[in-house]
Short mmCIF file of N, CA and C in Angstrom, two decimals:
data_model
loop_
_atom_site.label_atom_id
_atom_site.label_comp_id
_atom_site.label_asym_id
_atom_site.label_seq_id
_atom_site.Cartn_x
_atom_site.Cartn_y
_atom_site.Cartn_z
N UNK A 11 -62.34 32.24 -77.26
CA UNK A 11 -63.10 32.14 -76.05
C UNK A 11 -64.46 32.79 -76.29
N UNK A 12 -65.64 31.75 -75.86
CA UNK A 12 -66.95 32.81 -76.32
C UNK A 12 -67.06 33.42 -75.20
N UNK A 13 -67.73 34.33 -74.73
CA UNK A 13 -68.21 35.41 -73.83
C UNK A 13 -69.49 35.25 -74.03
N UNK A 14 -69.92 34.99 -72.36
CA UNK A 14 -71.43 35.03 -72.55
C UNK A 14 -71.97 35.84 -71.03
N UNK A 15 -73.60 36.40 -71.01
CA UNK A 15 -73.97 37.16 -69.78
C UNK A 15 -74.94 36.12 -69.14
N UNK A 16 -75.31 36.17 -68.45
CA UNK A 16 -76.44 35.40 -67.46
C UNK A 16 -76.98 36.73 -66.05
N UNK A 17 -78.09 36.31 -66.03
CA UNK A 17 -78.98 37.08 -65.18
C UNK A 17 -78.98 35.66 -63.75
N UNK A 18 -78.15 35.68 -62.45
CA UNK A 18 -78.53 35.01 -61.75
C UNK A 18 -77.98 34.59 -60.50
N UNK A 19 -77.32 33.26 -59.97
CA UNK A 19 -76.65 33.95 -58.38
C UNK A 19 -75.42 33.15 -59.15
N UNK A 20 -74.03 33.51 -59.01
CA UNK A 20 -73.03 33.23 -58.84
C UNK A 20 -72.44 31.71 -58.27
N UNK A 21 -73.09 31.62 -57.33
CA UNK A 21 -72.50 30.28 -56.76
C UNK A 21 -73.65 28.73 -57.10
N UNK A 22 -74.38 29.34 -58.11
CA UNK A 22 -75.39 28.31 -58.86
C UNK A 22 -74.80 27.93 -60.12
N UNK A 23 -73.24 28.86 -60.39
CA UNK A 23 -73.25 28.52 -61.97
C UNK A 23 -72.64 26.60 -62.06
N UNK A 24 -72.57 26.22 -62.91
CA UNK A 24 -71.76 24.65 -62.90
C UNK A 24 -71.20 25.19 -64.19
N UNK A 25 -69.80 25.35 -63.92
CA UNK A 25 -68.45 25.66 -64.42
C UNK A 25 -67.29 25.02 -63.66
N UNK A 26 -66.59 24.50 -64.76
CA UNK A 26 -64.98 24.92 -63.79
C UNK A 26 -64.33 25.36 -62.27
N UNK A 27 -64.51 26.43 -62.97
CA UNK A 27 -64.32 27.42 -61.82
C UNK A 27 -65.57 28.56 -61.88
N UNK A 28 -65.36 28.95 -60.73
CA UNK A 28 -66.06 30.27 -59.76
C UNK A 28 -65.10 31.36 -59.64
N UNK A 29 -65.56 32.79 -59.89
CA UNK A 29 -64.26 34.05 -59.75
C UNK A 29 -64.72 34.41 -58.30
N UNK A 30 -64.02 34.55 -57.60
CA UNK A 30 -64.52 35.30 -56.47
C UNK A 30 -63.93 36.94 -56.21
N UNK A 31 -64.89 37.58 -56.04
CA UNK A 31 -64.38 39.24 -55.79
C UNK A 31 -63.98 39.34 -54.81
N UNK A 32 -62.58 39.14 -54.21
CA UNK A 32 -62.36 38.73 -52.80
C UNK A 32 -61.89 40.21 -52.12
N UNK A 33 -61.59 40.31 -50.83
CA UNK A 33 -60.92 41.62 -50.25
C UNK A 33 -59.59 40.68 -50.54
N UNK A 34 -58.49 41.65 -49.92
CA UNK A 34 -57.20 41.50 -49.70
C UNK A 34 -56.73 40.53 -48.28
N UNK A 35 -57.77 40.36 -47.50
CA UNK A 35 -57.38 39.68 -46.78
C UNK A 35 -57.69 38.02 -46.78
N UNK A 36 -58.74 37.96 -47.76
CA UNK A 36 -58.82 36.46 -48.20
C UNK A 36 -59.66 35.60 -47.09
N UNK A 37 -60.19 36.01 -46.40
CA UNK A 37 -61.14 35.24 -45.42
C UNK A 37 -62.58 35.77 -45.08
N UNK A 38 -62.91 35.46 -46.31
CA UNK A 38 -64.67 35.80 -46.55
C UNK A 38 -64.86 37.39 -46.37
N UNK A 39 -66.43 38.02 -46.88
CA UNK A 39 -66.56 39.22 -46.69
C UNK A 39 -67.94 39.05 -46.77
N UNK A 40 -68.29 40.64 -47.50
CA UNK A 40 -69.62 40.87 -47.95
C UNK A 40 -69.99 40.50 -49.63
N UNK A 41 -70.83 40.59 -49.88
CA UNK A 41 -71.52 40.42 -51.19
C UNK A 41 -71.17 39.17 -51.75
N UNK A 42 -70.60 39.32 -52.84
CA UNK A 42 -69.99 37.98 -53.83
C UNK A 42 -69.29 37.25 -52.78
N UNK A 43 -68.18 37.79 -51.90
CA UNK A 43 -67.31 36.77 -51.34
C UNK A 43 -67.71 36.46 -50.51
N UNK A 44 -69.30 36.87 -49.50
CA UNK A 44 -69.68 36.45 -48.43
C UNK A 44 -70.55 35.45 -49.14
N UNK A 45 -71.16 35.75 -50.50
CA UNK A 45 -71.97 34.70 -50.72
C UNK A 45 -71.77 33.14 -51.10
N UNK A 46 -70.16 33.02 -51.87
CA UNK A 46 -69.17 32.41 -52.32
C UNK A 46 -69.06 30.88 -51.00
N UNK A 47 -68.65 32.13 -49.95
CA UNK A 47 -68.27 31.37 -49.02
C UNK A 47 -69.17 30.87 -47.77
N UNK A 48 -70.40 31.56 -48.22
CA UNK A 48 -71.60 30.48 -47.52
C UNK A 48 -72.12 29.76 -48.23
N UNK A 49 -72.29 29.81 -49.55
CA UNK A 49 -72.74 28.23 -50.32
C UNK A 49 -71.30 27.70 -50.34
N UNK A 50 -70.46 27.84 -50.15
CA UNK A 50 -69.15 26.84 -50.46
C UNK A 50 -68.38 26.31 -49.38
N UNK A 51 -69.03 26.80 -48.15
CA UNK A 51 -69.24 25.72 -46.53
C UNK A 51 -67.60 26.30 -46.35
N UNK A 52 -67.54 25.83 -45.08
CA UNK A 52 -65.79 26.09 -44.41
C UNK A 52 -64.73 25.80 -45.13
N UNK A 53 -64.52 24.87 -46.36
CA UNK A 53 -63.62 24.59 -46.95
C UNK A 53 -63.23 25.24 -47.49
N UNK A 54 -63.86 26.46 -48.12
CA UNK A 54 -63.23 27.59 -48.88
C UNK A 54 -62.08 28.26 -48.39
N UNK A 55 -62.84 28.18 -46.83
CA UNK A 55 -62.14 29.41 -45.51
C UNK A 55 -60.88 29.12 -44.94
N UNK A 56 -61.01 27.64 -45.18
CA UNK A 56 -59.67 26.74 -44.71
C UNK A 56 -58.62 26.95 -45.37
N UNK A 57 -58.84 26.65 -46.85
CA UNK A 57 -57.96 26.56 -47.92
C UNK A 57 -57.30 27.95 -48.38
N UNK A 58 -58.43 28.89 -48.22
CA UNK A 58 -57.73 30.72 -47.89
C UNK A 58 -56.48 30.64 -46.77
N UNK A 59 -56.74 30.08 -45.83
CA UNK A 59 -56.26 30.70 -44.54
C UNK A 59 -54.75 29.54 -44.46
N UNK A 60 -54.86 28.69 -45.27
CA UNK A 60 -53.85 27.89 -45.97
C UNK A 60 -52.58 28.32 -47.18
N UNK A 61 -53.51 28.69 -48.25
CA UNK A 61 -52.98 29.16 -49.48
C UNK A 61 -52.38 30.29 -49.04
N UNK A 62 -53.33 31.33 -48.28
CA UNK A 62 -52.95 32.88 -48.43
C UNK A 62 -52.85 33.55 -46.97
N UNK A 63 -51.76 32.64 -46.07
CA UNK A 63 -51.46 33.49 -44.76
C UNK A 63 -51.86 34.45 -45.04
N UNK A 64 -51.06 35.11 -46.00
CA UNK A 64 -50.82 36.95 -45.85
C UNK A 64 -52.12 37.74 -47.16
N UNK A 65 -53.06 36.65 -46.83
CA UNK A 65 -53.61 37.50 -47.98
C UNK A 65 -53.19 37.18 -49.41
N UNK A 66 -53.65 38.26 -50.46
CA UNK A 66 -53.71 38.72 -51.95
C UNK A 66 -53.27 39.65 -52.32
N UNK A 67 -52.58 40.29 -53.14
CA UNK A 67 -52.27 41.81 -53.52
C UNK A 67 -53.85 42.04 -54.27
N UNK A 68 -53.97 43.19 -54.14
CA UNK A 68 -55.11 43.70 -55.38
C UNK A 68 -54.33 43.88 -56.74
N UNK A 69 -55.16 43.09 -57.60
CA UNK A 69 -55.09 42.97 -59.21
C UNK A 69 -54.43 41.44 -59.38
N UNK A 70 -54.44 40.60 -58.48
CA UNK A 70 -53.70 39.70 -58.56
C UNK A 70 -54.64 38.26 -58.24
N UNK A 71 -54.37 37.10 -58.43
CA UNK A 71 -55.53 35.93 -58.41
C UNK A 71 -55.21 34.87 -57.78
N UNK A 72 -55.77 34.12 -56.91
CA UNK A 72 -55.22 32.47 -56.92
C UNK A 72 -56.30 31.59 -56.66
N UNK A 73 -56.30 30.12 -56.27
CA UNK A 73 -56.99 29.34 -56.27
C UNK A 73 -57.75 28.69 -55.12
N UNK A 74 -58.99 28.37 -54.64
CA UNK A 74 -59.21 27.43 -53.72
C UNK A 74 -59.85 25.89 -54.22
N UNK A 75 -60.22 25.07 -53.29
CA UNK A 75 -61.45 24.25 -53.44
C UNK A 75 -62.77 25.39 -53.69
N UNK A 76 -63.54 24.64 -54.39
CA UNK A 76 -64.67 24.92 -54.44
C UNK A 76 -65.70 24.38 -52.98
N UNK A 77 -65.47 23.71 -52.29
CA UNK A 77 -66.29 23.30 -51.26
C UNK A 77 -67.39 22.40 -51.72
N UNK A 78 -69.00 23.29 -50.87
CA UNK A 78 -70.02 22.32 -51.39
C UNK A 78 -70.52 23.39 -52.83
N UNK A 79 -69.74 23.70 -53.82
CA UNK A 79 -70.08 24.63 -54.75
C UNK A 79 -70.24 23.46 -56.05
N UNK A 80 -70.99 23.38 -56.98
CA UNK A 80 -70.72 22.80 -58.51
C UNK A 80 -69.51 22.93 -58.87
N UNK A 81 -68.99 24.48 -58.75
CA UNK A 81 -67.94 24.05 -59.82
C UNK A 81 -66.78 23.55 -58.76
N UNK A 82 -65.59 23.12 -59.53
CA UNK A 82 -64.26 22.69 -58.79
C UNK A 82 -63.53 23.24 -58.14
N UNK A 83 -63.28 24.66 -58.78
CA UNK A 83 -61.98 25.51 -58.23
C UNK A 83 -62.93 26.79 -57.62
N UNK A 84 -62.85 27.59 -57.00
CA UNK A 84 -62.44 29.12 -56.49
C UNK A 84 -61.44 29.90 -57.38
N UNK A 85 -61.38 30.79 -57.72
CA UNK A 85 -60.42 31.57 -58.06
C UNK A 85 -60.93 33.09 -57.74
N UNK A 86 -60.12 33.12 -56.74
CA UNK A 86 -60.32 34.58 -55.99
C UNK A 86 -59.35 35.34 -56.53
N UNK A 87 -60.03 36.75 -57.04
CA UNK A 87 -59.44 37.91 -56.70
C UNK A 87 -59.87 39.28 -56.50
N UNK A 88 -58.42 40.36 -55.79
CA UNK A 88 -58.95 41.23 -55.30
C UNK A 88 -59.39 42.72 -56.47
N UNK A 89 -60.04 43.08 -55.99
CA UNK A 89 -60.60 44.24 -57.39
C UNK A 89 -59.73 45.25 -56.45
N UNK A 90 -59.37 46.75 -57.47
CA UNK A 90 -58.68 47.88 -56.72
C UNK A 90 -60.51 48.43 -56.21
N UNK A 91 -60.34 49.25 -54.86
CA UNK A 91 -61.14 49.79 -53.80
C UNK A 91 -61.55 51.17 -54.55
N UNK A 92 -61.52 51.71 -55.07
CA UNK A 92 -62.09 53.13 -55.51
C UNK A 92 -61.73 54.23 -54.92
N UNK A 93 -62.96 53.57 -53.71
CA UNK A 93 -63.43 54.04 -52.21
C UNK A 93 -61.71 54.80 -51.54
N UNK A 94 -61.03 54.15 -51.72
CA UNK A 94 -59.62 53.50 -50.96
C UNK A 94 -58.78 53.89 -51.59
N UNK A 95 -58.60 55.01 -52.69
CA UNK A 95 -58.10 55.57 -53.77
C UNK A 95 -57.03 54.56 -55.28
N UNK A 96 -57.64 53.14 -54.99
CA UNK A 96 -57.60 52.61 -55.90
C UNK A 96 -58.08 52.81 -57.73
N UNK A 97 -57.63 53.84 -57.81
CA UNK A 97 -58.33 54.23 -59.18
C UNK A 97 -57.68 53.97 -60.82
N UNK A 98 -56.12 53.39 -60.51
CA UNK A 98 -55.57 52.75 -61.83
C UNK A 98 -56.23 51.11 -62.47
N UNK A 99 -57.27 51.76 -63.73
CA UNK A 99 -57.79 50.67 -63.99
C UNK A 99 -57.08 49.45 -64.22
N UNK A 100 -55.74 49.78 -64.50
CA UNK A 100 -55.03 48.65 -65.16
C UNK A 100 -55.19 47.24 -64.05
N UNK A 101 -55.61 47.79 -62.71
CA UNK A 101 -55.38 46.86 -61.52
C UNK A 101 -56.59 46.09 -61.92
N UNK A 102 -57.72 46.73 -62.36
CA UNK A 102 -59.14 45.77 -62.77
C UNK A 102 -58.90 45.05 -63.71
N UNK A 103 -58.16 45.47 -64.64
CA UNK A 103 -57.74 44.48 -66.39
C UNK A 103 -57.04 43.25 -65.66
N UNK A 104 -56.28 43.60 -64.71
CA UNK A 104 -55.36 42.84 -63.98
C UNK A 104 -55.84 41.59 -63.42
N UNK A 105 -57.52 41.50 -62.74
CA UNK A 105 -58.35 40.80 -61.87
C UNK A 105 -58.49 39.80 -63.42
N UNK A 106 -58.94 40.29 -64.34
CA UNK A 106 -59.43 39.77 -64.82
C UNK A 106 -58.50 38.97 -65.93
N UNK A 107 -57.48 39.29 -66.58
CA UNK A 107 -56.36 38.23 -66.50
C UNK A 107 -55.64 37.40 -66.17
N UNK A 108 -55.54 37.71 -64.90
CA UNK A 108 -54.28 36.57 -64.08
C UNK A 108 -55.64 35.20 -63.59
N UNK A 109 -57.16 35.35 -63.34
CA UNK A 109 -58.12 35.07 -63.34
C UNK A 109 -57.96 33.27 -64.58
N UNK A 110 -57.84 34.33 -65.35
CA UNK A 110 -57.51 33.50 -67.20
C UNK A 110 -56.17 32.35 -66.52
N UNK A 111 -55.02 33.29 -66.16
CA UNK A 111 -54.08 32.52 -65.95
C UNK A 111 -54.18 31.61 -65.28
N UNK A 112 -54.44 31.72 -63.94
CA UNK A 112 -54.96 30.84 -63.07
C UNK A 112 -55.61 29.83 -63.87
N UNK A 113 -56.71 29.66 -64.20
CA UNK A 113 -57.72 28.50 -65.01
C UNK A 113 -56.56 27.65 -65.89
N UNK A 114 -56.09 28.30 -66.81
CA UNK A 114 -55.03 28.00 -67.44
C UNK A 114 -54.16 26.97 -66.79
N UNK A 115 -53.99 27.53 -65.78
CA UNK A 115 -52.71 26.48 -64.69
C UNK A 115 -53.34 25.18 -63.76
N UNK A 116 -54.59 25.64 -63.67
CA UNK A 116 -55.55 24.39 -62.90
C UNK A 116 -56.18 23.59 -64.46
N UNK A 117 -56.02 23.89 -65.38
CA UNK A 117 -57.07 23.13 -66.73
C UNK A 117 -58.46 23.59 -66.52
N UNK A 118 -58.63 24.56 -66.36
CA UNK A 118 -60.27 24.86 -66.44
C UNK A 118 -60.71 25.91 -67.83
N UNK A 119 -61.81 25.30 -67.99
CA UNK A 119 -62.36 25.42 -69.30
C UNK A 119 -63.45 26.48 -69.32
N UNK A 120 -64.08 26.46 -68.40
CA UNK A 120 -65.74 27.38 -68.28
C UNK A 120 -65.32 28.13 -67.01
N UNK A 121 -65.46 29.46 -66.96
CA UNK A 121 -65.39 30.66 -65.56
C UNK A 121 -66.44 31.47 -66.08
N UNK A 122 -66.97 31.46 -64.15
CA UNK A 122 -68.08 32.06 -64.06
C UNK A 122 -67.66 33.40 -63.51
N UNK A 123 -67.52 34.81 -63.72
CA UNK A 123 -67.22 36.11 -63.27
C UNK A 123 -68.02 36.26 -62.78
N UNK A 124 -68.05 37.03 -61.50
CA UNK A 124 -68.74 38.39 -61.09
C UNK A 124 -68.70 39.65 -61.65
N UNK A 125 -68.99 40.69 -61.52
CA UNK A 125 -68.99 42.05 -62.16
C UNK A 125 -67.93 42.47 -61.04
N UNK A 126 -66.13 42.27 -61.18
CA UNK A 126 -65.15 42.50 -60.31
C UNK A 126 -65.06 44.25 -60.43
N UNK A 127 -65.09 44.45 -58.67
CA UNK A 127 -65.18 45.73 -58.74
C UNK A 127 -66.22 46.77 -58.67
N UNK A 128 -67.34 46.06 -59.45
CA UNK A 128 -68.62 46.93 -59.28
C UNK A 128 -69.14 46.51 -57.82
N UNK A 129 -69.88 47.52 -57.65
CA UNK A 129 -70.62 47.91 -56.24
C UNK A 129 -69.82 48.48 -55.22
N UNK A 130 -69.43 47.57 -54.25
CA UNK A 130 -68.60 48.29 -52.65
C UNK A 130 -67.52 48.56 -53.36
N UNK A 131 -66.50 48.52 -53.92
CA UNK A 131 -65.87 49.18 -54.86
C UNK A 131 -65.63 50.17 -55.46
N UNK A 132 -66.51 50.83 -56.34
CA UNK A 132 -66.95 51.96 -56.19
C UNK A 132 -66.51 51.94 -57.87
N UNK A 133 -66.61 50.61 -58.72
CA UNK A 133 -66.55 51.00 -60.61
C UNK A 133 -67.82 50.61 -60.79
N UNK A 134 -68.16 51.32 -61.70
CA UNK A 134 -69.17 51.06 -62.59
C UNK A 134 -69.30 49.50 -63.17
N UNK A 135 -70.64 49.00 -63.40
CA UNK A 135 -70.77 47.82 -64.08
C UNK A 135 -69.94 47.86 -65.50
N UNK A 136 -70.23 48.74 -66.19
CA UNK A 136 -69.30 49.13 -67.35
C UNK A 136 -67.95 49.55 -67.85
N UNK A 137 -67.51 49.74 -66.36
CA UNK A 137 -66.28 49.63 -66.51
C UNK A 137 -65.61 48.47 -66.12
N UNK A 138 -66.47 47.56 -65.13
CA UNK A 138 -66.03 46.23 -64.82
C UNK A 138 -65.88 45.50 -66.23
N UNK A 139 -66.93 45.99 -67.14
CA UNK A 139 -67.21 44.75 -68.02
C UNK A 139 -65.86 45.51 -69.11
N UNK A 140 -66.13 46.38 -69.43
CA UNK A 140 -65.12 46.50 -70.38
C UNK A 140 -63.32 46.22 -69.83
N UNK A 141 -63.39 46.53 -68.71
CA UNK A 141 -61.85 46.00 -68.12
C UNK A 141 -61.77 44.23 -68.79
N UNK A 142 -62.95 43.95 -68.31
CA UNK A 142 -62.86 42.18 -68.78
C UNK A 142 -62.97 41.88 -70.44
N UNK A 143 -63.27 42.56 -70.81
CA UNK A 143 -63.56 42.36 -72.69
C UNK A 143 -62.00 42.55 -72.91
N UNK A 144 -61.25 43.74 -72.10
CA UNK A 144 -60.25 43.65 -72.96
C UNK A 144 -58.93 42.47 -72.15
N UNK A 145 -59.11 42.19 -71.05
CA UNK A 145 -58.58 41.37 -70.33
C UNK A 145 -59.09 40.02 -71.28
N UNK A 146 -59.70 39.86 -71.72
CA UNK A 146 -60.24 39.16 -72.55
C UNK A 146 -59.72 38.51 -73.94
N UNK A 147 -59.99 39.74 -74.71
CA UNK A 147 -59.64 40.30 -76.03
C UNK A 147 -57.83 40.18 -76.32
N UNK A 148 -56.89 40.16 -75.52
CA UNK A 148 -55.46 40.26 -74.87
C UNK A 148 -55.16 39.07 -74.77
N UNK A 149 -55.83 38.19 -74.16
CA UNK A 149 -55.79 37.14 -73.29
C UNK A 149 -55.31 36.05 -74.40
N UNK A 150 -53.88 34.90 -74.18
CA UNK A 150 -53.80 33.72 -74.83
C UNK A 150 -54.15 32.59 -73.77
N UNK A 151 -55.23 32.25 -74.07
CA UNK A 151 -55.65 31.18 -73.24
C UNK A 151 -56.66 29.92 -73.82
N UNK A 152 -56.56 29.14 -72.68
CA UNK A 152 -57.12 27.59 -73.40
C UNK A 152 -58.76 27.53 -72.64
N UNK A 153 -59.13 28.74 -71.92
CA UNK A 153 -60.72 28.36 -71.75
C UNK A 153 -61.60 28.81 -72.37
N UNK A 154 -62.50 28.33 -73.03
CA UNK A 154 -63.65 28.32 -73.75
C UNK A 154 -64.70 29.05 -73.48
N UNK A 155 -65.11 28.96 -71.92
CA UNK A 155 -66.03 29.89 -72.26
C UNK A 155 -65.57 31.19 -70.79
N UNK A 156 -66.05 32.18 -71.02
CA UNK A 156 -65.86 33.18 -69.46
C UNK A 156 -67.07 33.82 -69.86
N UNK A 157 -68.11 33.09 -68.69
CA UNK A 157 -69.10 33.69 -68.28
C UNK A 157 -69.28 34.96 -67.41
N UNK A 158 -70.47 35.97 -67.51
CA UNK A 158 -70.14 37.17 -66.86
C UNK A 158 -72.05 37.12 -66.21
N UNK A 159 -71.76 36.59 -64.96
CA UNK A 159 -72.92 36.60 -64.03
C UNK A 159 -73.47 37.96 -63.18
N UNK A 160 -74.46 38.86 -64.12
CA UNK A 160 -75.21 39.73 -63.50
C UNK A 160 -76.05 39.48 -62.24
N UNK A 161 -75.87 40.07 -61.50
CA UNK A 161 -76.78 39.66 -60.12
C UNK A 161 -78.44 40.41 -60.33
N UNK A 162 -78.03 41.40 -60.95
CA UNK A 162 -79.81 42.34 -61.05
C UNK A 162 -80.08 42.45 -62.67
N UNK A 163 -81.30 43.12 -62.84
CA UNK A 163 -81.61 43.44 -64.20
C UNK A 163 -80.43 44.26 -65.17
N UNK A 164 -80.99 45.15 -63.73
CA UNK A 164 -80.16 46.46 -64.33
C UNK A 164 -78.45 46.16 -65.21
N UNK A 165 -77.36 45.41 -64.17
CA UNK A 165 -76.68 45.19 -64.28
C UNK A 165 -76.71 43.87 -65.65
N UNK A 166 -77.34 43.16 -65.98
CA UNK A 166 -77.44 42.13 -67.10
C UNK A 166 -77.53 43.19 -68.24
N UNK A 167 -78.93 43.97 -68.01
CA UNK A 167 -78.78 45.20 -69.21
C UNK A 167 -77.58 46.02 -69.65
N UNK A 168 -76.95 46.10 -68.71
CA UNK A 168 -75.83 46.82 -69.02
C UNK A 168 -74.68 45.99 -69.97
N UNK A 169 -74.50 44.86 -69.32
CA UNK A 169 -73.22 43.95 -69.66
C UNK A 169 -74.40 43.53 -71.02
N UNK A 170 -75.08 42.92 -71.38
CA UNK A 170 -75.93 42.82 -72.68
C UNK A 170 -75.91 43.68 -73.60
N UNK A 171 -75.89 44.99 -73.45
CA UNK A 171 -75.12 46.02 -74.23
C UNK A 171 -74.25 45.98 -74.48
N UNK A 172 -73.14 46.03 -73.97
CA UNK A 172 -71.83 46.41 -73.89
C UNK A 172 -71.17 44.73 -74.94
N UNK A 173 -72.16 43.38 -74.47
CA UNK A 173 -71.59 42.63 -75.92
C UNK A 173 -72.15 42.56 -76.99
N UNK A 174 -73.31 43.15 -77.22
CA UNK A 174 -73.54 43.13 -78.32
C UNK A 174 -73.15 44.09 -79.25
#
């Protein structure tokens, strides 16, 4: 699988699939998942409130429509809260595997990540990214590429380090 970074918005990538940093309750939010689910129109919201009566566990993944998005699928999941005394990383390695699995089970080839976890969350960009290198690195899977979409400089600089 190559690993690659991009500096840019998330719901512009044309991939496969889209990761979404979702809450636990699965019906839109702030940041990534509010942004997710306003370029990706009501269908996202439908297919949540379909798929996932009860929600998501945190560290855990599943699928929507993509809506009016490029790529095909959604694949939401929840990052552990920090904030919320979520602090066993294994739950972030977690986002970012079952993520893999998921694609795996729909045939998708190209995923576009967010930095799961960083910001309202309360991990570091660097620990997002390295949770995913080794979620990664672990990983037996059939997609090709897992893109890792920085929203700011700062954050591209960081994840640009951390692969090279």
């Amino acid at each position: 699988m190559r690993v690659e970074v991009v500096r840019g918005d998330i719901t512009a990538e044309d991939v496969d699939a889209v990761v979404n940093a979702a809450n636990t309750r699965m019906r839109g939010g702030g940041g990534v998942d509010g942004a997710i689910h306003r370029a990706g129109g009501p269908a996202i919201l439908a297919d949540c409130v379909a798929r996932f009566p009860h929600g998501l566990a945190t560290g855990d993944a599943g699928w929507t429509t993509a809506g009016d998005l490029r790529a095909r699928w959604v694949i939401h999941t929840v990052g552990p809260d920090r904030h919320a005394g979520q602090t066993d990383r294994g739950l972030l390695v977690s986002c970012y595997r079952r993520c893999l699995e998921v694609a795996d089970e729909l045939g998708a080839r190209s995923l576009a990540f967010p930095l799961v976890g960083a910001g309202v969350y309360g991990w570091s960009v660097a620990e997002s990214v390295t949770a995913a290198l080794e979620a990664f690195a672990a990983a037996t899977t059939d997609v090709e590429v897992a893109r890792l979409v920085a929203f700011s400089d700062a954050a591209y600089d960081v994840v640009a380090g951390l692969l090279s």
